[in-house]
JSON list of C-alpha atoms in Angstrom, two decimals:
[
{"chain": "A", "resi": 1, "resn": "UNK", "atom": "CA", "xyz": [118.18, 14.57, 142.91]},
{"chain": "A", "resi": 2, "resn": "UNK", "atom": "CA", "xyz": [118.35, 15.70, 146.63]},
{"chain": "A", "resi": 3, "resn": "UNK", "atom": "CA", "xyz": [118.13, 12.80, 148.87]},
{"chain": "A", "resi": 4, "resn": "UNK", "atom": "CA", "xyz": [117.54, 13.10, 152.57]},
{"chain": "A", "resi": 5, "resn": "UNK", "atom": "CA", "xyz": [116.94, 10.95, 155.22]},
{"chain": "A", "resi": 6, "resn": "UNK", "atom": "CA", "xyz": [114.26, 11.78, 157.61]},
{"chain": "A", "resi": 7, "resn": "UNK", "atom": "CA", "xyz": [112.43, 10.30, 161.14]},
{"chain": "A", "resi": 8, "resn": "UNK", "atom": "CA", "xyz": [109.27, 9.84, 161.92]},
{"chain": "A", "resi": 9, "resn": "UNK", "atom": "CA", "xyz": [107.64, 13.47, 162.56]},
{"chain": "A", "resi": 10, "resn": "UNK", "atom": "CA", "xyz": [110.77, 15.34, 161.08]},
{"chain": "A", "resi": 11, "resn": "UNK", "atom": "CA", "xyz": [110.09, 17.34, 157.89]},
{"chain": "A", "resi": 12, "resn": "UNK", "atom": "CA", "xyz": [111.65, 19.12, 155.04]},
{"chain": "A", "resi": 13, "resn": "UNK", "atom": "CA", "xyz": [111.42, 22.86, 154.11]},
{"chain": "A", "resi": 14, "resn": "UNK", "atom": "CA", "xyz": [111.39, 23.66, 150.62]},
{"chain": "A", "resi": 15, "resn": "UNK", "atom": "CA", "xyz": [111.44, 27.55, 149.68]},
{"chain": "A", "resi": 16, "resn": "UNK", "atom": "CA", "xyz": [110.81, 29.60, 152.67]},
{"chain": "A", "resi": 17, "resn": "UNK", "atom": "CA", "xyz": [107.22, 28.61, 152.78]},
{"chain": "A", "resi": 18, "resn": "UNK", "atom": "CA", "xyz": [106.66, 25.01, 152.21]},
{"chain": "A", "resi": 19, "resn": "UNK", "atom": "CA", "xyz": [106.97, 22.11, 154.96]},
{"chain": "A", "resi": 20, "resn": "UNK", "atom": "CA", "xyz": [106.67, 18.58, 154.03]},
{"chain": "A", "resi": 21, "resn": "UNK", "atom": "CA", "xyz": [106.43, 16.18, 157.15]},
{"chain": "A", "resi": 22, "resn": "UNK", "atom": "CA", "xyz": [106.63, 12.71, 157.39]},
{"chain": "A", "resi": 23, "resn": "UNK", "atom": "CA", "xyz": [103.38, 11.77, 159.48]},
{"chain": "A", "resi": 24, "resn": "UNK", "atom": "CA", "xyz": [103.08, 8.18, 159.53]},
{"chain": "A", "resi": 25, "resn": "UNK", "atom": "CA", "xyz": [104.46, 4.74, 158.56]},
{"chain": "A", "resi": 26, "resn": "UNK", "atom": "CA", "xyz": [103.30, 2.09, 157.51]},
{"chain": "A", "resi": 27, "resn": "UNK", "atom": "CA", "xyz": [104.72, -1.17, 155.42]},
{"chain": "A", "resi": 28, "resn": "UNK", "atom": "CA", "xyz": [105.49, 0.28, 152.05]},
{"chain": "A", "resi": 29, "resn": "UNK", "atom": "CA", "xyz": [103.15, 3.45, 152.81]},
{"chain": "A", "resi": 30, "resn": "UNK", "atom": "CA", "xyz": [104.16, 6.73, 154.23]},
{"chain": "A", "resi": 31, "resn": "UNK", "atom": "CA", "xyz": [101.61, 9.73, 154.87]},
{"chain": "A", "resi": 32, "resn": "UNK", "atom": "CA", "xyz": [103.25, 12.79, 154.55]},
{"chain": "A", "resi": 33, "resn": "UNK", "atom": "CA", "xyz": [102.10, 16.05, 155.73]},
{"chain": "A", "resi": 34, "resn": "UNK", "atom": "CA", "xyz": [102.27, 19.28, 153.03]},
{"chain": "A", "resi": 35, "resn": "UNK", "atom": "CA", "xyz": [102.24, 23.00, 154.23]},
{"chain": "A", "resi": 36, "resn": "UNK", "atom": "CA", "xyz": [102.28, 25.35, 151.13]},
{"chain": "A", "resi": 37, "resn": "UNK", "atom": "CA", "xyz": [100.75, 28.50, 150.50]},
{"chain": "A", "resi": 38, "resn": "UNK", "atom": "CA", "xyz": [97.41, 28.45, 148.69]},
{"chain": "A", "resi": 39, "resn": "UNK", "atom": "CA", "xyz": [99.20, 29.66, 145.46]},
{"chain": "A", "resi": 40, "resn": "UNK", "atom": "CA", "xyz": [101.32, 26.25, 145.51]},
{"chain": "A", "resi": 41, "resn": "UNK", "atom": "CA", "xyz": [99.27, 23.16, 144.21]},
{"chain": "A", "resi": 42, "resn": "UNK", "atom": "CA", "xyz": [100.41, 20.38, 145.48]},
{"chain": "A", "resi": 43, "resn": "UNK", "atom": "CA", "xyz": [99.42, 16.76, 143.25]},
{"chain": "A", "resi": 44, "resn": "UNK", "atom": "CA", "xyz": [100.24, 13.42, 143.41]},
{"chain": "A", "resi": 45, "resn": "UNK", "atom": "CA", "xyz": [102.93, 12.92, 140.77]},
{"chain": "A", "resi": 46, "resn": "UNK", "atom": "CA", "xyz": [101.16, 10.21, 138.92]},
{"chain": "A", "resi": 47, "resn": "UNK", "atom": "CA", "xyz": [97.40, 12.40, 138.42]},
{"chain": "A", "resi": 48, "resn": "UNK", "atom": "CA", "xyz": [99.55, 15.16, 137.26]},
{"chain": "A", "resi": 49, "resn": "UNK", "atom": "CA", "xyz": [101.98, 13.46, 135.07]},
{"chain": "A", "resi": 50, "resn": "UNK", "atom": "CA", "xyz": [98.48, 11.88, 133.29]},
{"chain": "A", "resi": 51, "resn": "UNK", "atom": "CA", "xyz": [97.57, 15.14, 133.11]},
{"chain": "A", "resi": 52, "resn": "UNK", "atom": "CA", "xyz": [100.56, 16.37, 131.38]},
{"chain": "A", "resi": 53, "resn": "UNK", "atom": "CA", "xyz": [100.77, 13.52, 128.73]},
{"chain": "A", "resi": 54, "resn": "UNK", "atom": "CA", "xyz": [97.75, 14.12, 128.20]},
{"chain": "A", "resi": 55, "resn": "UNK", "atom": "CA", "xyz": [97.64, 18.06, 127.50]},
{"chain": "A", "resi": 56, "resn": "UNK", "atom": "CA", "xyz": [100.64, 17.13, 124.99]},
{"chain": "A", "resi": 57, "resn": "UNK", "atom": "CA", "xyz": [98.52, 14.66, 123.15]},
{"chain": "A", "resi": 58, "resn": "UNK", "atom": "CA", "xyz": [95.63, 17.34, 122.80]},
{"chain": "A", "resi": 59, "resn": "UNK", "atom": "CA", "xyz": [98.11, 20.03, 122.13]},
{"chain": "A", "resi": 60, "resn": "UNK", "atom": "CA", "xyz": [99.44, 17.64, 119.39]},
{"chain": "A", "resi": 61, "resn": "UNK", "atom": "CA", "xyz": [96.20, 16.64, 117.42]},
{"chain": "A", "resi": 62, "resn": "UNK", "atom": "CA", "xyz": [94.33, 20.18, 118.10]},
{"chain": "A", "resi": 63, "resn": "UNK", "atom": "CA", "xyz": [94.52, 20.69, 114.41]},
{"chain": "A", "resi": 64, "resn": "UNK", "atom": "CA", "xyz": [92.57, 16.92, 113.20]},
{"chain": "A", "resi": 65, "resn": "UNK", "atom": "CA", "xyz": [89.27, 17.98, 111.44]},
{"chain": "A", "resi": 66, "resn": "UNK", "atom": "CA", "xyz": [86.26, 18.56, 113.92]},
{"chain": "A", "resi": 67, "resn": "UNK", "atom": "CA", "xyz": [83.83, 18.26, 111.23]},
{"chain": "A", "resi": 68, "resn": "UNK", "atom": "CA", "xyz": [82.25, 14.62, 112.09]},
{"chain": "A", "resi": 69, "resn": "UNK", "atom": "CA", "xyz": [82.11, 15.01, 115.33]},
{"chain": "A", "resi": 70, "resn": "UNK", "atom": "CA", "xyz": [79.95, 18.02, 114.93]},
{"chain": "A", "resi": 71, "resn": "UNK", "atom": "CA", "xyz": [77.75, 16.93, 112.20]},
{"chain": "A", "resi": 72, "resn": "UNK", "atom": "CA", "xyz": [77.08, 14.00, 115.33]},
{"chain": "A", "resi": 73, "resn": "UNK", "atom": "CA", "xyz": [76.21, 16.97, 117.91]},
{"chain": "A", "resi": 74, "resn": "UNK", "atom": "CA", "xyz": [74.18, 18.70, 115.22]},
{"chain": "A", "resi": 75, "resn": "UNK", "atom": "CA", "xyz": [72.11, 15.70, 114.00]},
{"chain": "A", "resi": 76, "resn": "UNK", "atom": "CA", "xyz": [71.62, 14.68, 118.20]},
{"chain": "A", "resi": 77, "resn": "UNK", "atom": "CA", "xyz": [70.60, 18.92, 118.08]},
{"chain": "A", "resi": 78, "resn": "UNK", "atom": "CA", "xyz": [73.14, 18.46, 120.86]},
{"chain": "A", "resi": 79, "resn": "UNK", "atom": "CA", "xyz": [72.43, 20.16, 123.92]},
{"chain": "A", "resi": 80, "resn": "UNK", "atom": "CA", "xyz": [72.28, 23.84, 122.89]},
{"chain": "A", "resi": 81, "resn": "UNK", "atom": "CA", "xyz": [74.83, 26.59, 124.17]},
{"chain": "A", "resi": 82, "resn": "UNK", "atom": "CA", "xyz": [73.27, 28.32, 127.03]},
{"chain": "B", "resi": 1, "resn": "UNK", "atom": "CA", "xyz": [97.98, 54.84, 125.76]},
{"chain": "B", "resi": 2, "resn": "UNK", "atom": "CA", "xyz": [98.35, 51.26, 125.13]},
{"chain": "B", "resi": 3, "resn": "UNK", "atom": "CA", "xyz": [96.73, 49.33, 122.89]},
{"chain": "B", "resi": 4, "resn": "UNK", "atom": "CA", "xyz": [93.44, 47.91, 123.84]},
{"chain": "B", "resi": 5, "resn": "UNK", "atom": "CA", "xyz": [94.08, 44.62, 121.23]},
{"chain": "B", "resi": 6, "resn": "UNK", "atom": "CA", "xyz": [96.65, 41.87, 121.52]},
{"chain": "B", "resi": 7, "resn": "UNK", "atom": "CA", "xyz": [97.53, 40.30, 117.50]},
{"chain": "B", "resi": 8, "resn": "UNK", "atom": "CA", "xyz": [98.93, 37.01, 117.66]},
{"chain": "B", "resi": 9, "resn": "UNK", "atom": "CA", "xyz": [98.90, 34.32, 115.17]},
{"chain": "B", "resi": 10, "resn": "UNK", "atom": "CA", "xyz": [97.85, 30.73, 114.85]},
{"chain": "B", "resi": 11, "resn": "UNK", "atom": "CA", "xyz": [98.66, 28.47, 112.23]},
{"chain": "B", "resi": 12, "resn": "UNK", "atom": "CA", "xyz": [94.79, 27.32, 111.46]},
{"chain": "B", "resi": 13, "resn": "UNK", "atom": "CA", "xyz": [93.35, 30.44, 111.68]},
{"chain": "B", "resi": 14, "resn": "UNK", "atom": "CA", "xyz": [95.83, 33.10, 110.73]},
{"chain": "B", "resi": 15, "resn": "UNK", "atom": "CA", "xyz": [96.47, 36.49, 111.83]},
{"chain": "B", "resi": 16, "resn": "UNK", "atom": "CA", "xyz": [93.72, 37.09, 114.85]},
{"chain": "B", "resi": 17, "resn": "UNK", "atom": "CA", "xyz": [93.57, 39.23, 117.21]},
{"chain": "B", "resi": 18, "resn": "UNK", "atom": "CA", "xyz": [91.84, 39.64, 120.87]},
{"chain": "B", "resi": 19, "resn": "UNK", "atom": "CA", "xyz": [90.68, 43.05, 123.52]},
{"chain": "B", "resi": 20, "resn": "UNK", "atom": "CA", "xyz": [93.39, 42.89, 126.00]},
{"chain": "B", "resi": 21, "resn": "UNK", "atom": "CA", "xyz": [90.95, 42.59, 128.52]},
{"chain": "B", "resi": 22, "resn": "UNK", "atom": "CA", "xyz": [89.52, 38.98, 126.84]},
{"chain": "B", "resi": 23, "resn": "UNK", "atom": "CA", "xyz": [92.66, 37.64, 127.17]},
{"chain": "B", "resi": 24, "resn": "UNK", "atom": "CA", "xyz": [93.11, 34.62, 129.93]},
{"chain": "B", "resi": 25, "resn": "UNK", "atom": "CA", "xyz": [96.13, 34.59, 131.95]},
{"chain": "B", "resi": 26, "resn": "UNK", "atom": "CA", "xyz": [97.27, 30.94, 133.24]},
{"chain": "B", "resi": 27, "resn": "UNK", "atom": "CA", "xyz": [99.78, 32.25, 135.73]},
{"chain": "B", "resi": 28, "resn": "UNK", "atom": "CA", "xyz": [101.39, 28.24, 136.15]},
{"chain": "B", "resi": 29, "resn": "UNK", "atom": "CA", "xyz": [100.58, 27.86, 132.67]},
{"chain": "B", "resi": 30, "resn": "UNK", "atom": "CA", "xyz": [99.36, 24.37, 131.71]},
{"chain": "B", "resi": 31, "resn": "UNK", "atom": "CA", "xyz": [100.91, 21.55, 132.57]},
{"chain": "B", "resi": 32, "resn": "UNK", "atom": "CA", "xyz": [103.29, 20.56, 129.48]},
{"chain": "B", "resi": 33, "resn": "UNK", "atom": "CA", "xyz": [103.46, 24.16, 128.25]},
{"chain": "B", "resi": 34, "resn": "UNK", "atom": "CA", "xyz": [104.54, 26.15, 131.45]},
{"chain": "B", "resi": 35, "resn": "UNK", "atom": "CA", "xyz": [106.25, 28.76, 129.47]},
{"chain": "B", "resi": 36, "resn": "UNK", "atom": "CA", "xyz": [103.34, 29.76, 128.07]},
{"chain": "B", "resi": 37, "resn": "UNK", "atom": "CA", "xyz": [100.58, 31.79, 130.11]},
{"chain": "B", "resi": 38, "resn": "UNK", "atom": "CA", "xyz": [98.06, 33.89, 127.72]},
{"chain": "B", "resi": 39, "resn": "UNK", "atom": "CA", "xyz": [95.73, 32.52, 126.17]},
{"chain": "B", "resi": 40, "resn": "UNK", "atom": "CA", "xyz": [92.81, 33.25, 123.92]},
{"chain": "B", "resi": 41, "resn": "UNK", "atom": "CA", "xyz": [89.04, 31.90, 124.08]},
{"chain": "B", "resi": 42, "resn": "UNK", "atom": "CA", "xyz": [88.41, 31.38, 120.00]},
{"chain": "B", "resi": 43, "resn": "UNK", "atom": "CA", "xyz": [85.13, 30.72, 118.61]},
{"chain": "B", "resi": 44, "resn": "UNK", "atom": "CA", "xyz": [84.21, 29.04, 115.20]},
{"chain": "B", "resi": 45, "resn": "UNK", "atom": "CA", "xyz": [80.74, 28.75, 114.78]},
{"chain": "B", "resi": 46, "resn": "UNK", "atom": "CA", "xyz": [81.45, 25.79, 112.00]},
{"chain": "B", "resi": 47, "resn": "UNK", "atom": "CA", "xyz": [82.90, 23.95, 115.75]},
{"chain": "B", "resi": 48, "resn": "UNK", "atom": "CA", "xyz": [79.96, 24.46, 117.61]},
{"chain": "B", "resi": 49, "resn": "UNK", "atom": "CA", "xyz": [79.59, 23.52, 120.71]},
{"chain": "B", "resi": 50, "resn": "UNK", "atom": "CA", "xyz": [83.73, 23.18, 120.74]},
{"chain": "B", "resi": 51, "resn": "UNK", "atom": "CA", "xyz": [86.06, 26.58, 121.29]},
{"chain": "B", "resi": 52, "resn": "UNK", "atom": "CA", "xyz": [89.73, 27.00, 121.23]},
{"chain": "B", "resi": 53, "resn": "UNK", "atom": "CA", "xyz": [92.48, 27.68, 123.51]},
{"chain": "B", "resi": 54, "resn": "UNK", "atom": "CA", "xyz": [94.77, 29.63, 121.71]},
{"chain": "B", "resi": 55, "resn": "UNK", "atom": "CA", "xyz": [98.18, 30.71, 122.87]},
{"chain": "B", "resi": 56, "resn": "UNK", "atom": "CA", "xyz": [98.77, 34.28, 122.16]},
{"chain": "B", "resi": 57, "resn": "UNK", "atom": "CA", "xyz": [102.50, 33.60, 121.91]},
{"chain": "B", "resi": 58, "resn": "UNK", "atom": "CA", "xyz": [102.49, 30.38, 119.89]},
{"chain": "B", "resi": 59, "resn": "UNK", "atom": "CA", "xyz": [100.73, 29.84, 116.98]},
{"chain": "B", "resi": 60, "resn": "UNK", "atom": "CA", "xyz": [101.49, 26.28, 117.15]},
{"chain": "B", "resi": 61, "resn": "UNK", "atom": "CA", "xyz": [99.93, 26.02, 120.89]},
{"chain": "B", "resi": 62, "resn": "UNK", "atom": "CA", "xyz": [96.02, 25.75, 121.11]},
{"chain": "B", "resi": 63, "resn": "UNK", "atom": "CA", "xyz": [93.87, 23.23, 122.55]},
{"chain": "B", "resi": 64, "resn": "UNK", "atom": "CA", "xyz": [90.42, 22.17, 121.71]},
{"chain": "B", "resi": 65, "resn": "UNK", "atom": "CA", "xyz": [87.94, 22.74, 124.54]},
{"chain": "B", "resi": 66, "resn": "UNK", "atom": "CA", "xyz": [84.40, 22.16, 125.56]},
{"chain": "B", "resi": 67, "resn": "UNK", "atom": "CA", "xyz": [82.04, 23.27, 128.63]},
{"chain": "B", "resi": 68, "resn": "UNK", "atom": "CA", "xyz": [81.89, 19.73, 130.23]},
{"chain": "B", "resi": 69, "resn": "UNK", "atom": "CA", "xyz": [78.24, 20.36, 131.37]},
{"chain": "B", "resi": 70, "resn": "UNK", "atom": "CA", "xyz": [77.06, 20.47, 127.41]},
{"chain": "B", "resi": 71, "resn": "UNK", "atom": "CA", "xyz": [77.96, 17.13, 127.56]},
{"chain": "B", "resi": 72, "resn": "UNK", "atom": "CA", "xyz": [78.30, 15.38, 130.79]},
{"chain": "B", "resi": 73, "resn": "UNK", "atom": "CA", "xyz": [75.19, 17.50, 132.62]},
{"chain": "B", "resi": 74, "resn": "UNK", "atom": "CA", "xyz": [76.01, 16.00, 136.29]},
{"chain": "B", "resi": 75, "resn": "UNK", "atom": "CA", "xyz": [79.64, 16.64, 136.04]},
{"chain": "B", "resi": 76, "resn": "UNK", "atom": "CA", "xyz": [80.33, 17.98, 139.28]},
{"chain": "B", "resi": 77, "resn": "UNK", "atom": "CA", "xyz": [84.58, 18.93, 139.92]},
{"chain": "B", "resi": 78, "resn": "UNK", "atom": "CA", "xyz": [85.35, 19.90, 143.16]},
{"chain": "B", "resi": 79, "resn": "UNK", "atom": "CA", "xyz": [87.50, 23.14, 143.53]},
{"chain": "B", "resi": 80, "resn": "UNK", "atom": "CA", "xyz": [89.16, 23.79, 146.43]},
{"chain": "B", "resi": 81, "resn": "UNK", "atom": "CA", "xyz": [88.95, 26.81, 148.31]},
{"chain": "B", "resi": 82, "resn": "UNK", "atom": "CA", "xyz": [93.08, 27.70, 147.78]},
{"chain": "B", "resi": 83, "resn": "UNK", "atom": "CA", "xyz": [92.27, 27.04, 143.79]},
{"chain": "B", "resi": 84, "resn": "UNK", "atom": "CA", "xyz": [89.12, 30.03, 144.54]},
{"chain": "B", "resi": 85, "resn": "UNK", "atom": "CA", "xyz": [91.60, 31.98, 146.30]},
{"chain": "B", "resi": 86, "resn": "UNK", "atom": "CA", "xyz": [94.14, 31.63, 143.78]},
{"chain": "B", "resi": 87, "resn": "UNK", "atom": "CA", "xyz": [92.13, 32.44, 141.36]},
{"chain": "B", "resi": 88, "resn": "UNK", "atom": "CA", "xyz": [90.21, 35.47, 143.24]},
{"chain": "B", "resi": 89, "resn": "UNK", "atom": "CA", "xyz": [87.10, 33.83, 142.51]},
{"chain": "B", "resi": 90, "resn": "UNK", "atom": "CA", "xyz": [84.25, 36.05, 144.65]},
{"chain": "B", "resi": 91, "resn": "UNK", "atom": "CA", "xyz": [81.30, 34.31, 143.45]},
{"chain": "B", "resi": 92, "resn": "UNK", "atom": "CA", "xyz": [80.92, 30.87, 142.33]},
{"chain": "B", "resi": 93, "resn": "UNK", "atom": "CA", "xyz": [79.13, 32.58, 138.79]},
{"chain": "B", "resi": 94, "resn": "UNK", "atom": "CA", "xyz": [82.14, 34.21, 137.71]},
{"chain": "B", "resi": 95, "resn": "UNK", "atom": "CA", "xyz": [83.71, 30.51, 137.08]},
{"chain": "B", "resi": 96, "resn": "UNK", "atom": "CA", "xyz": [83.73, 29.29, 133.83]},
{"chain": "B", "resi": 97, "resn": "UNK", "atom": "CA", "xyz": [84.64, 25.36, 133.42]},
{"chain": "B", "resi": 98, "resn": "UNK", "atom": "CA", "xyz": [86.31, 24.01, 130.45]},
{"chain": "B", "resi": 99, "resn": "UNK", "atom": "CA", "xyz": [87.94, 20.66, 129.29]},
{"chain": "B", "resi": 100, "resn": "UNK", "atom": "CA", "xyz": [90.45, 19.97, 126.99]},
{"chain": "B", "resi": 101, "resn": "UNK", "atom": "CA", "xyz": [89.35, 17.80, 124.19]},
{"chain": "B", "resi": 102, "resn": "UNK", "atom": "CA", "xyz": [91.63, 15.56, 122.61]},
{"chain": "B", "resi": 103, "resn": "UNK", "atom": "CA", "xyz": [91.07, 14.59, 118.73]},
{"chain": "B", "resi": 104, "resn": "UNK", "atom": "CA", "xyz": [91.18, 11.73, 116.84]},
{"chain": "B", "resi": 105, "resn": "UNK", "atom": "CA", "xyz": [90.33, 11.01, 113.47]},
{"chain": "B", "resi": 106, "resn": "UNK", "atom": "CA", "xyz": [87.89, 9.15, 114.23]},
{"chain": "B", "resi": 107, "resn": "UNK", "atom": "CA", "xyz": [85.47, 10.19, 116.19]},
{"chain": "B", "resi": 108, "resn": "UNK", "atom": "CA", "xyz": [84.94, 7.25, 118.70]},
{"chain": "B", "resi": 109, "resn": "UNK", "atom": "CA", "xyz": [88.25, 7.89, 119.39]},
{"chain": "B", "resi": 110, "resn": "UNK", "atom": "CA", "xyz": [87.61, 11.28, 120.65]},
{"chain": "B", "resi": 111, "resn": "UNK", "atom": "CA", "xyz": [87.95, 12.22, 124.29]},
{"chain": "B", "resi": 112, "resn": "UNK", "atom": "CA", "xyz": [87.67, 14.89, 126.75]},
{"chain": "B", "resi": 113, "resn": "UNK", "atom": "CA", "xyz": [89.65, 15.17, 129.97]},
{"chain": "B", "resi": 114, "resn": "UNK", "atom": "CA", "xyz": [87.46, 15.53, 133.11]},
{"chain": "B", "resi": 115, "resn": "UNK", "atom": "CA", "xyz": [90.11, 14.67, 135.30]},
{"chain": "B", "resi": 116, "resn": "UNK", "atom": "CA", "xyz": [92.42, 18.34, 134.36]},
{"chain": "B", "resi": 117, "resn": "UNK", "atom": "CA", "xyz": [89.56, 20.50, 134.21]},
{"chain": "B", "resi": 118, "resn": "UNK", "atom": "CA", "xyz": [89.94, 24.27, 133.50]},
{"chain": "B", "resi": 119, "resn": "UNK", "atom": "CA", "xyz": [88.97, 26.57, 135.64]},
{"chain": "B", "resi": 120, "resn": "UNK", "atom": "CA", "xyz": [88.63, 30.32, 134.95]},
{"chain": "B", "resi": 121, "resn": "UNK", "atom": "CA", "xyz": [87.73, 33.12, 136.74]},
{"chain": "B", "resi": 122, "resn": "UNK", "atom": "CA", "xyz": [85.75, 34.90, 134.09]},
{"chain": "B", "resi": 123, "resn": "UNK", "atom": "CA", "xyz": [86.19, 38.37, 135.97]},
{"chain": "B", "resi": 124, "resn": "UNK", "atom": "CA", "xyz": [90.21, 38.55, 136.23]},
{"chain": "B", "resi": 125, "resn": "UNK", "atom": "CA", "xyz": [90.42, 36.61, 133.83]},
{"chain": "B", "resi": 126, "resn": "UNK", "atom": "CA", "xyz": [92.74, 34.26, 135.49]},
{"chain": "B", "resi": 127, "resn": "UNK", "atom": "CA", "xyz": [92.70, 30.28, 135.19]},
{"chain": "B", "resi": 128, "resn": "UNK", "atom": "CA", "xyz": [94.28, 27.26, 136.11]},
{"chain": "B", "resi": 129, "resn": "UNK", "atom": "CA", "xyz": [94.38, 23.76, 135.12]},
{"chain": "B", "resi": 130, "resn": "UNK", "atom": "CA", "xyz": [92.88, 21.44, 137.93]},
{"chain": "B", "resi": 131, "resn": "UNK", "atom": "CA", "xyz": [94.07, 17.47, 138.38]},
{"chain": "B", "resi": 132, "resn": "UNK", "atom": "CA", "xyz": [91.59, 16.76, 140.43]},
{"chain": "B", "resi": 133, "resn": "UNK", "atom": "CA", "xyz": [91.46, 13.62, 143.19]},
{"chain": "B", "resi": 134, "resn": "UNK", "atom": "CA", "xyz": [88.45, 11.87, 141.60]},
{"chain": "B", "resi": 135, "resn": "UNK", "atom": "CA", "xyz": [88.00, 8.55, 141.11]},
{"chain": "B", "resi": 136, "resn": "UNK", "atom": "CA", "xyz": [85.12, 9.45, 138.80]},
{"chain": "B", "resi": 137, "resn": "UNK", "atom": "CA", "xyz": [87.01, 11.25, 136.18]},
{"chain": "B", "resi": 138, "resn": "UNK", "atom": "CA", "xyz": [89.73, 10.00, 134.32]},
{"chain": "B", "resi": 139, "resn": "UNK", "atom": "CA", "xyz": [91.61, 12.04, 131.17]},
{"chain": "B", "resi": 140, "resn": "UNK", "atom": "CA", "xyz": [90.09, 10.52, 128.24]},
{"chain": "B", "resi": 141, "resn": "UNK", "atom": "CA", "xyz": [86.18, 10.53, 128.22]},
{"chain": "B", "resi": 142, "resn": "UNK", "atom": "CA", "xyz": [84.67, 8.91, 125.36]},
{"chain": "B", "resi": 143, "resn": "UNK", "atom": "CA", "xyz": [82.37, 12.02, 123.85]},
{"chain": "B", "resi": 144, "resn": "UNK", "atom": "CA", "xyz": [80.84, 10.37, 120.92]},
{"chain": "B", "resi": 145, "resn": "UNK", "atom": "CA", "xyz": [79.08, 7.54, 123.01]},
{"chain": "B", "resi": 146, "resn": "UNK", "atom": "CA", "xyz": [78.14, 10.52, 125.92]},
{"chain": "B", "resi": 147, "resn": "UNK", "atom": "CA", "xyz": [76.83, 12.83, 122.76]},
{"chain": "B", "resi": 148, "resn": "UNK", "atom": "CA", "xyz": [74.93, 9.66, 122.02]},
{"chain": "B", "resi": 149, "resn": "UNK", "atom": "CA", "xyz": [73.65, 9.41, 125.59]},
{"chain": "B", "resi": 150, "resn": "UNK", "atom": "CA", "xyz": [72.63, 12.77, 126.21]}
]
């Protein structure tokens, strides 16, 4: 891992097209400030590592049998497909 | 000329196959499987109202998946307008919304993620996996109790 130090209102450039500034600080809290092209998305590591664990999961147990948890949605006539 | 169909392969259903133009790019891919970026939409009417995900280069890789709104009616994501770009989204009616389901044998145990939804822009057929900044929506959803509910 890369490890920089960096002021108040100094940034990083990562790429040729994405700034990351340090905007504020604050106790144990900094705000930082992300400039990326709209085809970057930018997350907060811990949403998208939950996201991740969980698409492995689902990936993982795609193939488990459906069946009663249709025969549920049938007997409830489940909302219908529009 | 090329061909018009892509064949792939999937180890529950066998030898498929999908029009080119049907088949949904995920240019980031999904988070966990990055490698991987088509995709087919699969439907098996015993699964009703659930679809699968299927990769077109796996046939180990496919994901259970649901329209949210069957189920959770006021489900309400918000997509950025970088995701719309991204997508080339030109009117909001050419999104579809999907969420991954994952199983469990038993079916309490079942859940949908409404916190990675998947958006898809049902023209270009181009999608991407949201993680969205809502306290409201977590990754695992209890379905049975909100089939109950509904």
């Amino acid at each position: 891992m890369l490890v920089l130090t960096r002021k108040l209102g100094e940034s990083i450039v990562i790429g040729n097209n994405v700034r990351v500034t340090v905007l504020e600080m604050q106790g144990k809290q900094i705000r930082l400030g992300i400039e990326a092209p709209p085809e970057v998305s930018v997350h907060r590591g811990e949403v998208y590592e939950r996201i991740e664990t969980e698409n492995r999961l689902a990936a993982e147990t795609a193939n488990t049998d459906l069946k009663s948890l249709t025969d549920v949605w049938k007997l409830k006539g489940g909302p219908k497909k529009q | 000329m090329a061909e018009d169909v892509i064949r792939f392969s999937h180890v529950r259903f066998g030898d498929q196959e999908v029009a080119r133009d049907k088949v949904i790019t995920f240019p980031d891919g999904i988070p966990g499987f990055e490698s991987y970026k088509l995709y087919a939409l699969f439907d098996d009417p015993d699964s009703e109202p659930f679809q699968w995900l299927l990769s077109t280069d796996s046939p180990r890789l496919g994901f259970v998946v649901v329209n949210p709104l069957f189920v959770w009616p006021d489900y309400n994501p918000k997509i950025s307008r970088d995701d719309l770009t991204t997508l080339g989204v030109e009117k909001s009616e050419d999104i579809l919304l999907f969420c991954i389901v994952t199983l469990a044998d038993d079916p309490a145990h079942v859940t949908v993620n409404l916190s990675g939804p998947l958006v898809v822009n049902s023209v270009k057929r181009k999608a991407r996996q949201l993680a969205l900044l809502d306290d409201r929506y977590i990754t695992k959803h209890k379905i049975l109790e909100a089939i109950q509910q509904v």
